XYZ file of C-alpha atoms in Angstrom:
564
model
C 66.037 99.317 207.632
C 68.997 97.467 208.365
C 68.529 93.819 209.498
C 71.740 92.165 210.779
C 69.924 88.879 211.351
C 69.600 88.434 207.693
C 73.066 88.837 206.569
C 74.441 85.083 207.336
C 71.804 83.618 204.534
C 74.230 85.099 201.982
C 77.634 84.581 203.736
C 77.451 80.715 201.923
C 76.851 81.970 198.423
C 79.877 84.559 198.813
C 82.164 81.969 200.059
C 81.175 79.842 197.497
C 82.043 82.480 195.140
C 85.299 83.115 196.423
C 86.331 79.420 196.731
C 84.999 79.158 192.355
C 87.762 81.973 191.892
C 90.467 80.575 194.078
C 90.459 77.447 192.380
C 90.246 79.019 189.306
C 93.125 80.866 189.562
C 95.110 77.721 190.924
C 93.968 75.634 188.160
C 95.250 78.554 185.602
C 98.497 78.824 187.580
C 98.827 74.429 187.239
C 98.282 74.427 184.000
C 100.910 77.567 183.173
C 103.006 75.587 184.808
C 102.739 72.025 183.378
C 102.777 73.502 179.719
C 106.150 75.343 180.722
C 107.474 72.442 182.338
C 106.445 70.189 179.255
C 107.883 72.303 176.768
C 111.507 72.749 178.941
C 111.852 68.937 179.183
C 110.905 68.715 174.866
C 114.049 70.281 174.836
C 115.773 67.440 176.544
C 114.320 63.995 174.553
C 116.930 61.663 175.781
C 116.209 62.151 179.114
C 113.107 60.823 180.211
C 110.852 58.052 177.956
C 107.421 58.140 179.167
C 107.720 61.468 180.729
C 104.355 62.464 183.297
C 104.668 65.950 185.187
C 102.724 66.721 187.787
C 101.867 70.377 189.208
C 100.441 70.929 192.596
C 100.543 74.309 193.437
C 103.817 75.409 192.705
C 105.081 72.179 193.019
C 106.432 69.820 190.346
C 106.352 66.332 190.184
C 108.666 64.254 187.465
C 108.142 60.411 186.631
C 108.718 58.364 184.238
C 112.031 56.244 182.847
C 115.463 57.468 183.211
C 117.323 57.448 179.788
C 120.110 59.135 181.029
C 120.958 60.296 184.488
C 122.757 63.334 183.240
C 120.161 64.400 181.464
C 117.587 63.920 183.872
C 119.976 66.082 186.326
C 119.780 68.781 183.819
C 116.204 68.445 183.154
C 115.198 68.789 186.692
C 117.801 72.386 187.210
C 115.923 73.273 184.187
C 112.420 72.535 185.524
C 113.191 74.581 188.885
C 114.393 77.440 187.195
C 110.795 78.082 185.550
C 109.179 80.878 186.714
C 106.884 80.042 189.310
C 108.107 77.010 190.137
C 108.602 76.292 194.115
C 110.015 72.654 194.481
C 110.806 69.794 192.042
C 110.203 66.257 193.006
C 112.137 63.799 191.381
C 110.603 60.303 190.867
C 112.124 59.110 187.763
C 113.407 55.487 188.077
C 115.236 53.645 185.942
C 115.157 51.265 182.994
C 113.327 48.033 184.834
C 115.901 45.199 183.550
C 113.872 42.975 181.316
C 114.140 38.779 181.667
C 113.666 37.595 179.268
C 114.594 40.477 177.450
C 112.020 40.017 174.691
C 110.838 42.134 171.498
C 108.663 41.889 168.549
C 108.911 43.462 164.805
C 105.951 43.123 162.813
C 105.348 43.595 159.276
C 102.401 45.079 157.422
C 102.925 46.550 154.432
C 105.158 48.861 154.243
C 105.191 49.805 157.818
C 107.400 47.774 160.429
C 105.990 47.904 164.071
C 108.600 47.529 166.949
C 107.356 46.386 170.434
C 108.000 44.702 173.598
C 111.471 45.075 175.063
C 114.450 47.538 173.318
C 117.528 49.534 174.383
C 117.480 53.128 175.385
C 116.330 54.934 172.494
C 119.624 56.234 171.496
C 120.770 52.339 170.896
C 117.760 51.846 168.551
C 119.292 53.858 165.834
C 120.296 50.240 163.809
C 116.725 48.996 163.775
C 115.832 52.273 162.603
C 118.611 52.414 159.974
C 117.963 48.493 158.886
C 114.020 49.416 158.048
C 114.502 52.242 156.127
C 117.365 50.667 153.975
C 114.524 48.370 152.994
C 112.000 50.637 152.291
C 110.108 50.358 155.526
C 108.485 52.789 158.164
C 109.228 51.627 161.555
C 106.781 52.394 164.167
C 108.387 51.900 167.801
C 106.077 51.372 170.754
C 108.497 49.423 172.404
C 109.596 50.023 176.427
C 112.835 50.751 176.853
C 114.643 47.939 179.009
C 117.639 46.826 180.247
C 118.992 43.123 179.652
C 119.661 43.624 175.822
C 121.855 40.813 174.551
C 124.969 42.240 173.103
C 124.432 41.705 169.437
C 121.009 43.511 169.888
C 121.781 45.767 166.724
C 122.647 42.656 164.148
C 120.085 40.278 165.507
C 117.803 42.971 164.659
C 118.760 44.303 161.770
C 118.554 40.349 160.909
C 115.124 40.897 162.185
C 114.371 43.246 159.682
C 116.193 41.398 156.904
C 113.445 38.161 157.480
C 110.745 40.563 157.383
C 111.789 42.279 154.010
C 112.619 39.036 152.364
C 108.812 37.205 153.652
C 106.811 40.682 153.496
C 103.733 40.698 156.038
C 104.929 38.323 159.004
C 106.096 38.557 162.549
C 109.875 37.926 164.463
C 109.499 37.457 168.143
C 112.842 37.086 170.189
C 113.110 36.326 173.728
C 116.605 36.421 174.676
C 118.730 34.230 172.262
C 115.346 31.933 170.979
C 113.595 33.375 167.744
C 110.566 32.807 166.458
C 109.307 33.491 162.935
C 105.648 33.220 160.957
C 104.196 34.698 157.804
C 103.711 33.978 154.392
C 106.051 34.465 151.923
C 105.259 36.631 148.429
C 107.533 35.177 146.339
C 109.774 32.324 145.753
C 112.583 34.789 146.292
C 111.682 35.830 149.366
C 111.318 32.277 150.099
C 114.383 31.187 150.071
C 116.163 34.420 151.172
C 114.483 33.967 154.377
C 115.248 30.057 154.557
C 118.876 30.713 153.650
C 119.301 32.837 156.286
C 117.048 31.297 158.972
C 119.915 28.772 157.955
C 122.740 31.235 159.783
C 121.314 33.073 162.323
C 123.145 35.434 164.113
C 126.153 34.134 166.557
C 124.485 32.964 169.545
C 120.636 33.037 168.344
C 118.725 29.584 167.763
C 115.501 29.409 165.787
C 112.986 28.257 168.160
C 110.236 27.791 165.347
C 110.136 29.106 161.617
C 105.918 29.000 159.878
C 106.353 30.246 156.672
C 103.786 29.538 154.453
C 105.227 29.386 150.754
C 103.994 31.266 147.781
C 100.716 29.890 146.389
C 100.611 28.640 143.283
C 97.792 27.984 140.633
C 97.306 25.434 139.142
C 99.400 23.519 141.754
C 101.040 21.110 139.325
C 103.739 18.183 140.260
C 105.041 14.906 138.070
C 107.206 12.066 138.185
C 108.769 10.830 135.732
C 110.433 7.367 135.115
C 112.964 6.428 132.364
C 114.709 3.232 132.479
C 116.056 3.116 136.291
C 115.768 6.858 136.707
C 112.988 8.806 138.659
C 112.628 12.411 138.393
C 110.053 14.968 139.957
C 109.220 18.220 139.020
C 106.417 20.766 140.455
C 105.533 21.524 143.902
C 104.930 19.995 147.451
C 102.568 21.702 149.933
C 105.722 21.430 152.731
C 109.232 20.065 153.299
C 108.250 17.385 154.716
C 105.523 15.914 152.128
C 108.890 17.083 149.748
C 111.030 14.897 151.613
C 109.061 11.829 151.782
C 108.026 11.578 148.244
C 111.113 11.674 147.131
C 111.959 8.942 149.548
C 109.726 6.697 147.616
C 110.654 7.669 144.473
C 114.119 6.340 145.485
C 112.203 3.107 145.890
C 111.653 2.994 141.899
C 115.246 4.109 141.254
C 117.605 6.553 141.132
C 115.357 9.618 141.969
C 116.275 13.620 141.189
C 114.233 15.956 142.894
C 113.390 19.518 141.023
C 110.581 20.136 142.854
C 109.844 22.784 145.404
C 107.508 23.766 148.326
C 104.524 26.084 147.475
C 100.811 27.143 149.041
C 97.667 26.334 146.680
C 98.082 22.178 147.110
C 94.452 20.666 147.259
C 93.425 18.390 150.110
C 94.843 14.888 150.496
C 97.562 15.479 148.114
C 100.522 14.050 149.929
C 97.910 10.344 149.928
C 97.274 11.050 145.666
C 100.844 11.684 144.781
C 101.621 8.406 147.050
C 99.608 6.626 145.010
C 100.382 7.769 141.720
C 104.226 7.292 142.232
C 102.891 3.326 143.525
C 101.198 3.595 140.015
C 104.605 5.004 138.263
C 106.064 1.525 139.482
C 104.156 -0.667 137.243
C 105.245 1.009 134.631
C 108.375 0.217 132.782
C 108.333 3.834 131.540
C 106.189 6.591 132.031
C 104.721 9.673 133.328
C 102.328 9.994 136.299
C 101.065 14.050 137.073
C 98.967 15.709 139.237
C 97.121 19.472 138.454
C 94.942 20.332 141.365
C 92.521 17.895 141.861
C 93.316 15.663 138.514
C 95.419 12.851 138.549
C 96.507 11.500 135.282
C 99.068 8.630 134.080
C 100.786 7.827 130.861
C 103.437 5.007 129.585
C 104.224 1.742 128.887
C 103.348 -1.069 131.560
C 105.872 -3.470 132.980
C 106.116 -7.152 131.886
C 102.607 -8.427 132.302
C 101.192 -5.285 133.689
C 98.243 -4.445 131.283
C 96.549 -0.720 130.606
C 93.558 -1.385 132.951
C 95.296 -3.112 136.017
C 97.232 0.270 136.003
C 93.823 2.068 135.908
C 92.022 -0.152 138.492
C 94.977 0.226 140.975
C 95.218 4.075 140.561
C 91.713 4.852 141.113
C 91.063 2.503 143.981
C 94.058 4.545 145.853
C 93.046 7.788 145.362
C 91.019 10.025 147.890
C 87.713 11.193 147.286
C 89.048 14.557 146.659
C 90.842 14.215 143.520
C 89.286 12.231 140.453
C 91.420 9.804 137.838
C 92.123 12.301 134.379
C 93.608 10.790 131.525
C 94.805 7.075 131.539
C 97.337 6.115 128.189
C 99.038 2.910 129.261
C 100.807 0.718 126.198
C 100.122 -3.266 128.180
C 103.790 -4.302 129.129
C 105.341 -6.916 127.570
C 103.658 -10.167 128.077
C 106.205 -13.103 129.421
C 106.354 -15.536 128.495
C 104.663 -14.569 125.313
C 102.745 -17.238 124.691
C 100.830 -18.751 121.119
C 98.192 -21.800 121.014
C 96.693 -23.278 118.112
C 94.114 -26.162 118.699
C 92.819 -27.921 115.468
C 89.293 -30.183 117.062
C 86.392 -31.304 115.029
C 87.942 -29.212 111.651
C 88.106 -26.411 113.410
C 91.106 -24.029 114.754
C 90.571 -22.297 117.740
C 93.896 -19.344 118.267
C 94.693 -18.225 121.571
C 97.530 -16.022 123.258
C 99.385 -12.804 121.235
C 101.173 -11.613 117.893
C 103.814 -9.211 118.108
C 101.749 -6.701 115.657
C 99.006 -6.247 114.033
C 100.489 -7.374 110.458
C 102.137 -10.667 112.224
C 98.230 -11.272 113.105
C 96.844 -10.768 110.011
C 99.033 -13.206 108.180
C 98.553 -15.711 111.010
C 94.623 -15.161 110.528
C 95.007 -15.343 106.691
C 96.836 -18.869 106.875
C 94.578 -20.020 109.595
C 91.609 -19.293 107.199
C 93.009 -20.596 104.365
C 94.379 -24.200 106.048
C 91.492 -24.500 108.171
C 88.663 -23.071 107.151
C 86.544 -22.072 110.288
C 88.894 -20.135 112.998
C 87.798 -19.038 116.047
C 90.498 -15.732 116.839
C 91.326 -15.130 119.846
C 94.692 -13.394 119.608
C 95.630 -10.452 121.087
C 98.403 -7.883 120.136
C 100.867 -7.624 122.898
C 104.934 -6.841 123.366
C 107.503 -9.208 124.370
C 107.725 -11.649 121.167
C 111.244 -13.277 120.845
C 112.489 -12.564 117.618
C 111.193 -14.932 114.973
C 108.415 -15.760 117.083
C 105.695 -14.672 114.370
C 107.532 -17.084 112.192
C 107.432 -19.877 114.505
C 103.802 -19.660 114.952
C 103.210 -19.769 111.061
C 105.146 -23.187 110.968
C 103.527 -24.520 113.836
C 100.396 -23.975 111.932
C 101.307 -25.450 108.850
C 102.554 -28.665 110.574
C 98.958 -28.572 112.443
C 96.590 -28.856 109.602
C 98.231 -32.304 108.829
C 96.872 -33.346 111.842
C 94.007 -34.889 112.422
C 93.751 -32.770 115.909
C 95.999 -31.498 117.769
C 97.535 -28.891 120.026
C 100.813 -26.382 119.179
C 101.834 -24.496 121.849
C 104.528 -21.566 121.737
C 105.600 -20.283 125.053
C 108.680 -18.131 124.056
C 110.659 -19.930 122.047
C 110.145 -23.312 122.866
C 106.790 -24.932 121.157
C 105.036 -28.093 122.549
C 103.355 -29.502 119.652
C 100.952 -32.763 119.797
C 97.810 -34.606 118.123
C 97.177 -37.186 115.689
C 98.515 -37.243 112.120
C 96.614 -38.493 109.119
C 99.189 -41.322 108.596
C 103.312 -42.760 109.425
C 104.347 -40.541 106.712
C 103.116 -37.577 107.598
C 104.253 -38.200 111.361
C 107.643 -38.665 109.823
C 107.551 -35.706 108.081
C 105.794 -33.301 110.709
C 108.798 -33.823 112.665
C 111.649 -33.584 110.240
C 109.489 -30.273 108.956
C 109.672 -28.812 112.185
C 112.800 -28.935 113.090
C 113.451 -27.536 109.945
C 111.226 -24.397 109.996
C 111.539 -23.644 113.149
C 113.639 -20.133 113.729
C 117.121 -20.313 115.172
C 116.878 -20.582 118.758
C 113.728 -22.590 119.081
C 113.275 -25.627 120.759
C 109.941 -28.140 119.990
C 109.024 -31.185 121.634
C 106.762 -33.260 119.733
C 104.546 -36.413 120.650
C 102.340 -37.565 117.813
C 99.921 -40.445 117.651
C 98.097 -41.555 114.763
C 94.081 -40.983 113.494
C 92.173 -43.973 114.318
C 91.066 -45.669 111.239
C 88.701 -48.013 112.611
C 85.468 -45.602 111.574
C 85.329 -46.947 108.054
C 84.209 -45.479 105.409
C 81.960 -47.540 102.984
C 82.562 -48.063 99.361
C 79.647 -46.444 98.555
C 80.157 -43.586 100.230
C 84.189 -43.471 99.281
C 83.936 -40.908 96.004
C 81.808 -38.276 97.610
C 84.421 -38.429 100.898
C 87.578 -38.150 98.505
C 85.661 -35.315 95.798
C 85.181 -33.527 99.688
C 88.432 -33.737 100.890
C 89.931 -32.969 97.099
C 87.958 -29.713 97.049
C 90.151 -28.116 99.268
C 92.581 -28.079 96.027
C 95.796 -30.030 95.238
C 98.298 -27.910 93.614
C 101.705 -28.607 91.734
C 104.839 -27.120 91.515
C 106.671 -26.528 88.313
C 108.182 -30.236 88.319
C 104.779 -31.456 88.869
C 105.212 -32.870 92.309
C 102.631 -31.830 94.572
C 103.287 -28.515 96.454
C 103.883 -27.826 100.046
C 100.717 -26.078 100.743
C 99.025 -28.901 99.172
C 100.388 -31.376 102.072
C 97.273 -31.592 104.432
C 94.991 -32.176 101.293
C 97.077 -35.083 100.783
C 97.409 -36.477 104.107
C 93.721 -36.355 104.557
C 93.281 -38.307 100.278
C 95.502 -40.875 102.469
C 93.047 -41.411 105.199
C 90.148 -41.241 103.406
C 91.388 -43.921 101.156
C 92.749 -45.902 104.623
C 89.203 -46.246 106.100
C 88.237 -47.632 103.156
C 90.549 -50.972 103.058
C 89.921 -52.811 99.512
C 88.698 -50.376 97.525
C 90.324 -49.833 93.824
C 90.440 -45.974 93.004
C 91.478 -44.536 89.832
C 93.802 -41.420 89.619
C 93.555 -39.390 86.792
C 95.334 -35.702 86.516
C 93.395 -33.471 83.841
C 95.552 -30.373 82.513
C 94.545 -27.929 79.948
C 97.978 -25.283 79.291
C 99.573 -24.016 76.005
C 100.760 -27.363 74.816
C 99.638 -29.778 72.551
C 97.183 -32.407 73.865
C 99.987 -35.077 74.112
C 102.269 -32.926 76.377
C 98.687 -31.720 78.716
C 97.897 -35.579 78.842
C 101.777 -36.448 80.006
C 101.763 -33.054 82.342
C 97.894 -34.720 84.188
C 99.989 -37.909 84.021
C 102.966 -37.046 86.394
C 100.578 -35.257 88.510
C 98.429 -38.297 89.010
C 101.465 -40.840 89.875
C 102.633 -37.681 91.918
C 99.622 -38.149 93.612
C 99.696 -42.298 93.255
C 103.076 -42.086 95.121
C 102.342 -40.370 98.238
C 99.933 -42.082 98.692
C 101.413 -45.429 98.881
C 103.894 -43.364 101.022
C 101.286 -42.697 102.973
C 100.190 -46.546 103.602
C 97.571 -47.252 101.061
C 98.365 -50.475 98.848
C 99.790 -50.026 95.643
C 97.622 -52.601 94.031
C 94.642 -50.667 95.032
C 95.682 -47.607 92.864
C 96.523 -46.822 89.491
C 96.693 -43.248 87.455
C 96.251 -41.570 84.289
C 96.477 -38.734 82.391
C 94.055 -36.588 79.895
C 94.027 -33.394 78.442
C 91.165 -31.507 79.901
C 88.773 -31.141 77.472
C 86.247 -28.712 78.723
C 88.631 -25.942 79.458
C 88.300 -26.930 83.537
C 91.458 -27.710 83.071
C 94.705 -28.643 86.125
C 92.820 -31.244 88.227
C 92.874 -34.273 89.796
C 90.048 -36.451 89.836
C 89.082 -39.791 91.245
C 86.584 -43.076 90.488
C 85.996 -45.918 91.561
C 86.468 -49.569 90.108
């Protein structure tokens, strides 16, 4: 049974239907379309960049860039000549002009990435060209522009050029200004790119150029001083730390600089090499180094400037971050060079410096041998004026004939004062020292005499002259008492002069290969050698009188006194 009222419940479904297979069919048709359109304008690359079609209906829509206007022309008859195809809108515009005109290359790897700003594509064929003559992919996502400067193709090839020379880095241009950062691979590539960053293209100024150096390990650098020359060698973490140390390395002398910028430096360094190169200047010679963290200093100290002051200074300038290595500093020459010799209470006290270690043994030995006691206090030190070893040695000699006294070298000039035993010896001290003194040297002498006023008692006068003899009286070959004998016999003299009115008996005892009358004539000269100087000396004649003997009981060459 038919029922007509029913009918419109499934009149919505059915156009629902129909509508699903209209559309279907349009979207079908659209996309026919846009795939045919796409493919026709493939055919024509230089036409469009950016290329968007748009189908509605039978109707196409073009957008995008305009590369060429002749081509776009062509593109559109083409488009409208598709099948299907009922109008063709043209919305293309063209290049936007670009101001600043500005554009990026980037390097990673081996793959060069072009973006921001560039000429239509067929003007990009240099930057193209310029990366794969180094090697290098270039991937363009750059939007074509107008505004390119003129020398677009060299200023980026010279782009490219930075960017093959650094290896992974970035150029950025905008307009004539160029920017560059990265960090350099080798020391090649290093200066490549700062030789040319040097001559940029015509017309193009380099706004700002970060390259970080190669790194280096360890990160080493020296200066070295000889005589009024300066030289460095290593690396600086920049030009400018470069630049200013070798600004005060001119300060020491005539500085070369062979050093060169580099990554790796540790913290602070710019503040350690400052302070080594102040360290460098109290030397007279030298080395002073860094390796990383280490600081370390070698040479030979300025006049006065001793191995520790060096030290001291160093290490007090350094920042925490780098520690003091190896310290071998020779003391500078000492001026003046100075030598004291102080004979008090029958003892020698030496102060000051020898010019070596044998020079201060043999002043030692003598010391020890004139003297007795010595308290050392020399030190071995550069500087000495020639014959100043010398000099101290007759200093010495004329000291223990003093009762006490002070000699003083300072150079070559020696201050030398006390009391001698006696007029004779005071007499002879002087003549002596002007004498023995090395060419050159000057002495100014003021001597007193020994007080004589603390007698000595005849009963004590034989054991104070068998004392004072047993420091030995010797004899040369003509019997006359030797040099080294001198302060034994100075201090016989003032022995015998605090004893006013004794009568003392010389006799000289020799034992030798002769017969007993030529030993007891040999211990006869001796004794009136002895007799003589004495009365030199100041003791009366009439108080002394000498003899000789052979010596009996083989204890033989001796001098011996008694009493009457």
């Amino acid at each position: 049974m038919i029922q007509p009222r029913k009918w419109w419940v499934g009149l919505p479904v059915l156009a629902i239907l129909f509508t699903i297979v209209a559309t279907s069919d349009v979207e079908k048709i659209e996309k026919d379309l846009g795939d045919r359109v796409r493919a026709a304008l493939d055919k024509s690359p230089g036409a469009i960049e950016g290329a968007r079609v748009a189908v509605d209906g039978r109707d196409v829509r073009l957008s995008g860039v305009v590369l060429s206007p002749a081509a776009v022309a062509q593109a559109v008859r083409t488009v409208e000549l598709q099948e299907g195809v009922r109008a063709v809108s043209d919305a293309t515009t063209p290049p936007p002009s670009a101001q600043p005109f500005a554009f990026s290359l980037e390097r990673k790897g081996k793959t060069l990435a072009l973006s921001g700003n560039a000429p239509v594509p067929g003007e990009r064929a240099p930057v193209r060209a310029a990366a794969a003559g180094k090697g290098l992919e270039l991937s363009d996502s750059s939007v074509s522009a107008l505004g390119a400067p003129k020398n677009y193709a060299a200023l980026a090839s010279f782009c490219v050029a930075l960017l093959d020379a650094i290896g992974d880095g970035r150029v950025s241009v905008s307009d004539a200004a160029l920017t560059v950062t990265g960090s350099a691979a080798s020391f090649d590539g290093y200066d490549r790119a700062a030789a040319a960053l040097r001559e940029p293209p015509e017309g193009v100024s380099v706004k700002a150029a970060e390259i970080a150096p190669p790194r280096v390990s360890p990160f080493v650098w020296s200066a070295a001083k000889s005589g009024e020359a300066v030289s460095l060698f290593g690396y600086a973490p920049s030009e400018k730390t470069r630049e200013t140390l070798v600004a005060e390395a001119a300060g020491l002398g005539a500085a070369s600089d062979q050093t060169r910028v580099a990554g790796g430096a540790p913290g602070d360094f710019a503040v350690a090499a400052s302070a080594a190169l102040r360290a460098l200047d109290q030397l007279a010679s030298g080395k002073a180094s860094i390796s990383d963290g280490v600081v370390s200093i070698e040479g030979a100290g300025k006049t006065n400037i001793s191995a520790p002051a060096v030290e001291a200074s160093l290490r007090s300038a350094l920042p925490k971050s780098f520690r003091l290595g190896e310290v071998s500093v020779a003391a500078g020459a000492i001026s003046p060079f100075v030598f004291t010799a102080r004979k008090q209470e029958d003892k020698l006290s030496l102060a000051g410096y020898a010019p070596d270690a044998a020079a201060r043994a043999r002043i030692v030995q003598q010391a020890e041998r004139d003297f007795g006691a010595v308290d050392d206090g020399l030190a071995i030190a550069d500087g000495a004026p020639k014959g100043f070893a010398e000099a101290a040695s007759a200093a010495l000699r004329a000291l223990s004939r003093l009762d006490v006294g002070v000699a003083a070298l300072s150079d070559s000039s020696l201050a030398f004062e006390g009391a001698a035993y006696n007029v004779k010896a005071q007499f002879d001290i002087r003549a002596r020292l002007s004498r023995e003194l090395p060419e050159g040297y000057e002495n100014a002498v003021r001597l007193g005499l020994a007080t004589t006023t603390d007698e000595i008692p005849p009963t004590r006068l034989y054991a104070a002259l068998s004392e004072t003899a047993s420091k030995g009286l010797s004899f040369g070959a003509d019997n006359r008492i030797a040099e080294t004998s001198l302060p034994v016999i100075d201090a016989l003299a003032f022995v015998l002069l605090r004893s006013p009115g004794a009568a003392v008996d010389i006799a000289g005892r020799f034992a030798g290969a002769g017969s007993q009358a030529e030993d007891e004539a040999i211990g006869l000269r001796r004794a009136e050698a002895v007799r003589d100087y004495l009365i030199e000396a100041g003791v009366e004649a009439a108080r002394l009188s000498a003899s000789g003997a052979a010596a009996a009981d083989g204890n033989g060459r001796r001098i011996e006194f008694s009493i009457r």
